Amino acid sequence: MMLKPHFYTKRFTNIKDEWLYDNNITLILADIDNTLVPYHQQGSQDLKGWLDHVQNTGTKVVGTSNSSSERVEKFQDQFGIRALSKCKKPRVKVIKRFLKEEKANRENVIIIGDQLFTDILCGRRLGIKTLLQLDPVERNAPAFKKGIWALQDRLLKHWGIK
């Protein structure tokens, strides 16, 4: 079940510090595009508030993106958190290198994303916990994304998640 997430929620803002504590999460790898912020846009005050709250509990948040360095640098500057660009998820090389540099215990790491075929598969391949955001920030995307979302929705219904 490499595509099935360990956990799911409607929006990342539903993730509370008690839940992170109960699940021994000390590092969140959060997909930027369409999980935290809409494509080609910057984030909101909701995101800033959530990031501040989570980090005040001692949990580190690192953004992940398949996007260019330029897009990710803007995100880093706006929110003051580290973010990894050109991850090429579901490939694991960039994130695996980061986890090694951080000496992260994979039992305490979770990846949050909006796509089974990139974010969740990447997390499963890395051997870390996975959380699928069921409601992407936006559904306006190229046609190929809509086809992927339709397949993803069918899988989620099959698993009784949606």
PDB file of C-alpha atoms in Angstrom:
ATOM      1  CA  MET A   1       0.000   0.000   0.000  1.00  0.00           C
ATOM      2  CA  MET A   2       2.685   2.465  -1.031  1.00  0.00           C
ATOM      3  CA  LEU A   3       0.106   5.091  -1.996  1.00  0.00           C
ATOM      4  CA  LYS A   4      -2.145   4.891   1.058  1.00  0.00           C
ATOM      5  CA  PRO A   5      -1.423   7.638   3.599  1.00  0.00           C
ATOM      6  CA  HIS A   6      -0.976   6.842   7.274  1.00  0.00           C
ATOM      7  CA  PHE A   7      -3.173   9.829   8.161  1.00  0.00           C
ATOM      8  CA  TYR A   8      -5.373  12.374   6.425  1.00  0.00           C
ATOM      9  CA  THR A   9      -7.071  15.686   7.199  1.00  0.00           C
ATOM     10  CA  LYS A  10      -9.135  18.225   5.294  1.00  0.00           C
ATOM     11  CA  ARG A  11      -6.596  21.056   5.803  1.00  0.00           C
ATOM     12  CA  PHE A  12      -3.145  21.314   7.333  1.00  0.00           C
ATOM     13  CA  THR A  13      -4.463  23.905   9.802  1.00  0.00           C
ATOM     14  CA  ASN A  14      -6.407  21.062  11.483  1.00  0.00           C
ATOM     15  CA  ILE A  15      -3.109  19.579  12.669  1.00  0.00           C
ATOM     16  CA  LYS A  16      -2.759  20.520  16.331  1.00  0.00           C
ATOM     17  CA  ASP A  17       0.177  20.330  18.695  1.00  0.00           C
ATOM     18  CA  GLU A  18      -1.505  17.597  20.771  1.00  0.00           C
ATOM     19  CA  TRP A  19      -1.740  15.392  17.689  1.00  0.00           C
ATOM     20  CA  LEU A  20       1.915  16.027  16.849  1.00  0.00           C
ATOM     21  CA  TYR A  21       2.899  15.134  20.419  1.00  0.00           C
ATOM     22  CA  ASP A  22       0.734  11.979  20.483  1.00  0.00           C
ATOM     23  CA  ASN A  23       2.346  10.808  17.225  1.00  0.00           C
ATOM     24  CA  ASN A  24       5.915  11.746  18.257  1.00  0.00           C
ATOM     25  CA  ILE A  25       6.336  14.207  15.382  1.00  0.00           C
ATOM     26  CA  THR A  26       9.319  16.553  15.686  1.00  0.00           C
ATOM     27  CA  LEU A  27       9.820  17.343  11.987  1.00  0.00           C
ATOM     28  CA  ILE A  28       7.155  18.153   9.402  1.00  0.00           C
ATOM     29  CA  LEU A  29       8.050  18.096   5.718  1.00  0.00           C
ATOM     30  CA  ALA A  30       5.229  20.120   4.191  1.00  0.00           C
ATOM     31  CA  ASP A  31       4.550  20.301   0.473  1.00  0.00           C
ATOM     32  CA  ILE A  32       4.347  23.949  -0.537  1.00  0.00           C
ATOM     33  CA  ASP A  33       2.419  24.030  -3.814  1.00  0.00           C
ATOM     34  CA  ASN A  34      -1.284  23.406  -3.398  1.00  0.00           C
ATOM     35  CA  THR A  35      -0.914  22.104   0.151  1.00  0.00           C
ATOM     36  CA  LEU A  36       0.297  25.197   1.989  1.00  0.00           C
ATOM     37  CA  VAL A  37      -0.223  27.804  -0.741  1.00  0.00           C
ATOM     38  CA  PRO A  38      -1.947  27.977  -4.146  1.00  0.00           C
ATOM     39  CA  TYR A  39       0.178  27.516  -7.256  1.00  0.00           C
ATOM     40  CA  HIS A  40       1.900  30.736  -8.298  1.00  0.00           C
ATOM     41  CA  GLN A  41       0.745  32.630  -5.199  1.00  0.00           C
ATOM     42  CA  GLN A  42       2.116  33.450  -1.793  1.00  0.00           C
ATOM     43  CA  GLY A  43       0.671  32.211   1.484  1.00  0.00           C
ATOM     44  CA  SER A  44      -1.907  33.560   3.892  1.00  0.00           C
ATOM     45  CA  GLN A  45      -2.069  34.757   7.481  1.00  0.00           C
ATOM     46  CA  ASP A  46      -3.632  31.364   8.360  1.00  0.00           C
ATOM     47  CA  LEU A  47      -0.452  29.690   7.175  1.00  0.00           C
ATOM     48  CA  LYS A  48       1.770  32.136   9.058  1.00  0.00           C
ATOM     49  CA  GLY A  49      -0.224  31.603  12.254  1.00  0.00           C
ATOM     50  CA  TRP A  50      -0.120  27.822  11.925  1.00  0.00           C
ATOM     51  CA  LEU A  51       3.631  27.792  11.209  1.00  0.00           C
ATOM     52  CA  ASP A  52       4.332  30.031  14.196  1.00  0.00           C
ATOM     53  CA  HIS A  53       2.158  27.922  16.501  1.00  0.00           C
ATOM     54  CA  VAL A  54       3.627  24.585  15.425  1.00  0.00           C
ATOM     55  CA  GLN A  55       7.204  25.818  15.632  1.00  0.00           C
ATOM     56  CA  ASN A  56       6.563  27.297  19.091  1.00  0.00           C
ATOM     57  CA  THR A  57       5.785  23.756  20.262  1.00  0.00           C
ATOM     58  CA  GLY A  58       9.273  22.664  19.216  1.00  0.00           C
ATOM     59  CA  THR A  59       8.242  20.938  15.999  1.00  0.00           C
ATOM     60  CA  LYS A  60      10.355  21.963  13.029  1.00  0.00           C
ATOM     61  CA  VAL A  61       8.593  22.654   9.720  1.00  0.00           C
ATOM     62  CA  VAL A  62      10.460  22.427   6.411  1.00  0.00           C
ATOM     63  CA  GLY A  63       8.785  23.134   3.089  1.00  0.00           C
ATOM     64  CA  THR A  64       9.221  20.778   0.148  1.00  0.00           C
ATOM     65  CA  SER A  65       8.548  21.526  -3.485  1.00  0.00           C
ATOM     66  CA  ASN A  66       9.144  20.211  -6.955  1.00  0.00           C
ATOM     67  CA  SER A  67       9.218  23.872  -8.045  1.00  0.00           C
ATOM     68  CA  SER A  68      12.186  26.033  -8.919  1.00  0.00           C
ATOM     69  CA  SER A  69      14.588  27.554  -6.427  1.00  0.00           C
ATOM     70  CA  GLU A  70      13.184  31.022  -7.148  1.00  0.00           C
ATOM     71  CA  ARG A  71       9.642  30.068  -6.094  1.00  0.00           C
ATOM     72  CA  VAL A  72      10.891  28.312  -2.980  1.00  0.00           C
ATOM     73  CA  GLU A  73      13.185  31.188  -1.983  1.00  0.00           C
ATOM     74  CA  LYS A  74      10.208  33.576  -2.063  1.00  0.00           C
ATOM     75  CA  PHE A  75       8.333  31.199   0.229  1.00  0.00           C
ATOM     76  CA  GLN A  76      11.310  30.966   2.612  1.00  0.00           C
ATOM     77  CA  ASP A  77      11.650  34.739   2.728  1.00  0.00           C
ATOM     78  CA  GLN A  78       7.956  35.253   3.412  1.00  0.00           C
ATOM     79  CA  PHE A  79       7.615  32.654   6.168  1.00  0.00           C
ATOM     80  CA  GLY A  80      11.117  32.362   7.600  1.00  0.00           C
ATOM     81  CA  ILE A  81      11.349  28.589   7.344  1.00  0.00           C
ATOM     82  CA  ARG A  82      13.712  26.408   5.391  1.00  0.00           C
ATOM     83  CA  ALA A  83      12.367  24.878   2.208  1.00  0.00           C
ATOM     84  CA  LEU A  84      13.758  22.361  -0.261  1.00  0.00           C
ATOM     85  CA  SER A  85      13.360  23.045  -3.979  1.00  0.00           C
ATOM     86  CA  LYS A  86      13.499  20.719  -6.978  1.00  0.00           C
ATOM     87  CA  CYS A  87      12.649  17.693  -4.826  1.00  0.00           C
ATOM     88  CA  LYS A  88      11.297  15.790  -7.842  1.00  0.00           C
ATOM     89  CA  LYS A  89       8.887  13.851  -5.625  1.00  0.00           C
ATOM     90  CA  PRO A  90       8.241  10.932  -5.596  1.00  0.00           C
ATOM     91  CA  ARG A  91      12.004  10.639  -5.939  1.00  0.00           C
ATOM     92  CA  VAL A  92      13.654  10.667  -2.534  1.00  0.00           C
ATOM     93  CA  LYS A  93      17.213  11.878  -3.151  1.00  0.00           C
ATOM     94  CA  VAL A  94      16.848  15.541  -2.104  1.00  0.00           C
ATOM     95  CA  ILE A  95      14.772  14.820   0.994  1.00  0.00           C
ATOM     96  CA  LYS A  96      16.867  11.802   1.970  1.00  0.00           C
ATOM     97  CA  ARG A  97      20.007  13.974   1.860  1.00  0.00           C
ATOM     98  CA  PHE A  98      18.281  16.597   4.017  1.00  0.00           C
ATOM     99  CA  LEU A  99      17.184  14.002   6.596  1.00  0.00           C
ATOM    100  CA  LYS A 100      20.737  12.676   6.776  1.00  0.00           C
ATOM    101  CA  GLU A 101      22.182  16.193   7.232  1.00  0.00           C
ATOM    102  CA  GLU A 102      19.674  16.863  10.010  1.00  0.00           C
ATOM    103  CA  LYS A 103      20.330  13.458  11.608  1.00  0.00           C
ATOM    104  CA  ALA A 104      16.562  13.115  11.748  1.00  0.00           C
ATOM    105  CA  ASN A 105      15.005  10.052  13.328  1.00  0.00           C
ATOM    106  CA  ARG A 106      12.562   8.919  10.645  1.00  0.00           C
ATOM    107  CA  GLU A 107      10.146   7.689  13.304  1.00  0.00           C
ATOM    108  CA  ASN A 108       9.609  11.348  14.229  1.00  0.00           C
ATOM    109  CA  VAL A 109       9.175  12.727  10.700  1.00  0.00           C
ATOM    110  CA  ILE A 110       5.986  13.197   8.695  1.00  0.00           C
ATOM    111  CA  ILE A 111       5.424  14.469   5.170  1.00  0.00           C
ATOM    112  CA  ILE A 112       2.233  16.404   4.469  1.00  0.00           C
ATOM    113  CA  GLY A 113       0.964  16.816   0.935  1.00  0.00           C
ATOM    114  CA  ASP A 114      -2.032  16.918  -1.368  1.00  0.00           C
ATOM    115  CA  GLN A 115      -1.027  14.175  -3.821  1.00  0.00           C
ATOM    116  CA  LEU A 116      -0.774  10.418  -3.419  1.00  0.00           C
ATOM    117  CA  PHE A 117       1.501   9.967  -6.428  1.00  0.00           C
ATOM    118  CA  THR A 118       4.138  12.474  -5.320  1.00  0.00           C
ATOM    119  CA  ASP A 119       4.043  13.453  -1.648  1.00  0.00           C
ATOM    120  CA  ILE A 120       2.637  10.283  -0.105  1.00  0.00           C
ATOM    121  CA  LEU A 121       4.614   7.918  -2.330  1.00  0.00           C
ATOM    122  CA  CYS A 122       7.790   9.864  -1.529  1.00  0.00           C
ATOM    123  CA  GLY A 123       7.121   9.616   2.208  1.00  0.00           C
ATOM    124  CA  ARG A 124       6.407   5.897   1.988  1.00  0.00           C
ATOM    125  CA  ARG A 125       9.616   5.335   0.023  1.00  0.00           C
ATOM    126  CA  LEU A 126      11.531   7.251   2.712  1.00  0.00           C
ATOM    127  CA  GLY A 127       9.988   5.164   5.492  1.00  0.00           C
ATOM    128  CA  ILE A 128       8.375   8.145   7.228  1.00  0.00           C
ATOM    129  CA  LYS A 129       4.820   8.888   8.290  1.00  0.00           C
ATOM    130  CA  THR A 130       2.528  10.410   5.681  1.00  0.00           C
ATOM    131  CA  LEU A 131      -0.464  12.722   5.903  1.00  0.00           C
ATOM    132  CA  LEU A 132      -2.684  13.539   2.942  1.00  0.00           C
ATOM    133  CA  GLN A 133      -4.457  16.884   2.828  1.00  0.00           C
ATOM    134  CA  LEU A 134      -7.829  16.025   1.318  1.00  0.00           C
ATOM    135  CA  ASP A 135      -8.735  19.563   0.265  1.00  0.00           C
ATOM    136  CA  PRO A 136      -6.015  21.091  -1.906  1.00  0.00           C
ATOM    137  CA  VAL A 137      -5.719  24.861  -1.669  1.00  0.00           C
ATOM    138  CA  GLU A 138      -7.015  25.133  -5.243  1.00  0.00           C
ATOM    139  CA  ARG A 139      -8.331  22.812  -7.928  1.00  0.00           C
ATOM    140  CA  ASN A 140      -7.422  25.097 -10.846  1.00  0.00           C
ATOM    141  CA  ALA A 141      -4.607  23.287 -12.555  1.00  0.00           C
ATOM    142  CA  PRO A 142      -3.539  21.892 -15.918  1.00  0.00           C
ATOM    143  CA  ALA A 143      -5.678  19.125 -17.428  1.00  0.00           C
ATOM    144  CA  PHE A 144      -3.163  16.384 -16.569  1.00  0.00           C
ATOM    145  CA  LYS A 145      -3.483  17.305 -12.865  1.00  0.00           C
ATOM    146  CA  LYS A 146      -7.254  16.965 -13.067  1.00  0.00           C
ATOM    147  CA  GLY A 147      -6.841  13.435 -14.404  1.00  0.00           C
ATOM    148  CA  ILE A 148      -4.473  12.580 -11.571  1.00  0.00           C
ATOM    149  CA  TRP A 149      -6.898  14.030  -9.022  1.00  0.00           C
ATOM    150  CA  ALA A 150      -9.741  11.958 -10.489  1.00  0.00           C
ATOM    151  CA  LEU A 151      -7.671   8.782 -10.088  1.00  0.00           C
ATOM    152  CA  GLN A 152      -6.640   9.850  -6.590  1.00  0.00           C
ATOM    153  CA  ASP A 153     -10.280  10.467  -5.632  1.00  0.00           C
ATOM    154  CA  ARG A 154     -11.207   6.967  -6.846  1.00  0.00           C
ATOM    155  CA  LEU A 155      -8.474   5.431  -4.679  1.00  0.00           C
ATOM    156  CA  LEU A 156      -9.554   7.455  -1.649  1.00  0.00           C
ATOM    157  CA  LYS A 157     -13.163   6.309  -2.114  1.00  0.00           C
ATOM    158  CA  HIS A 158     -11.973   2.706  -2.477  1.00  0.00           C
ATOM    159  CA  TRP A 159     -10.099   3.003   0.836  1.00  0.00           C
ATOM    160  CA  GLY A 160     -13.115   4.627   2.517  1.00  0.00           C
ATOM    161  CA  ILE A 161     -11.246   7.869   3.139  1.00  0.00           C
ATOM    162  CA  LYS A 162     -13.377  10.137   0.982  1.00  0.00           C
TER     163      LYS A 162
END
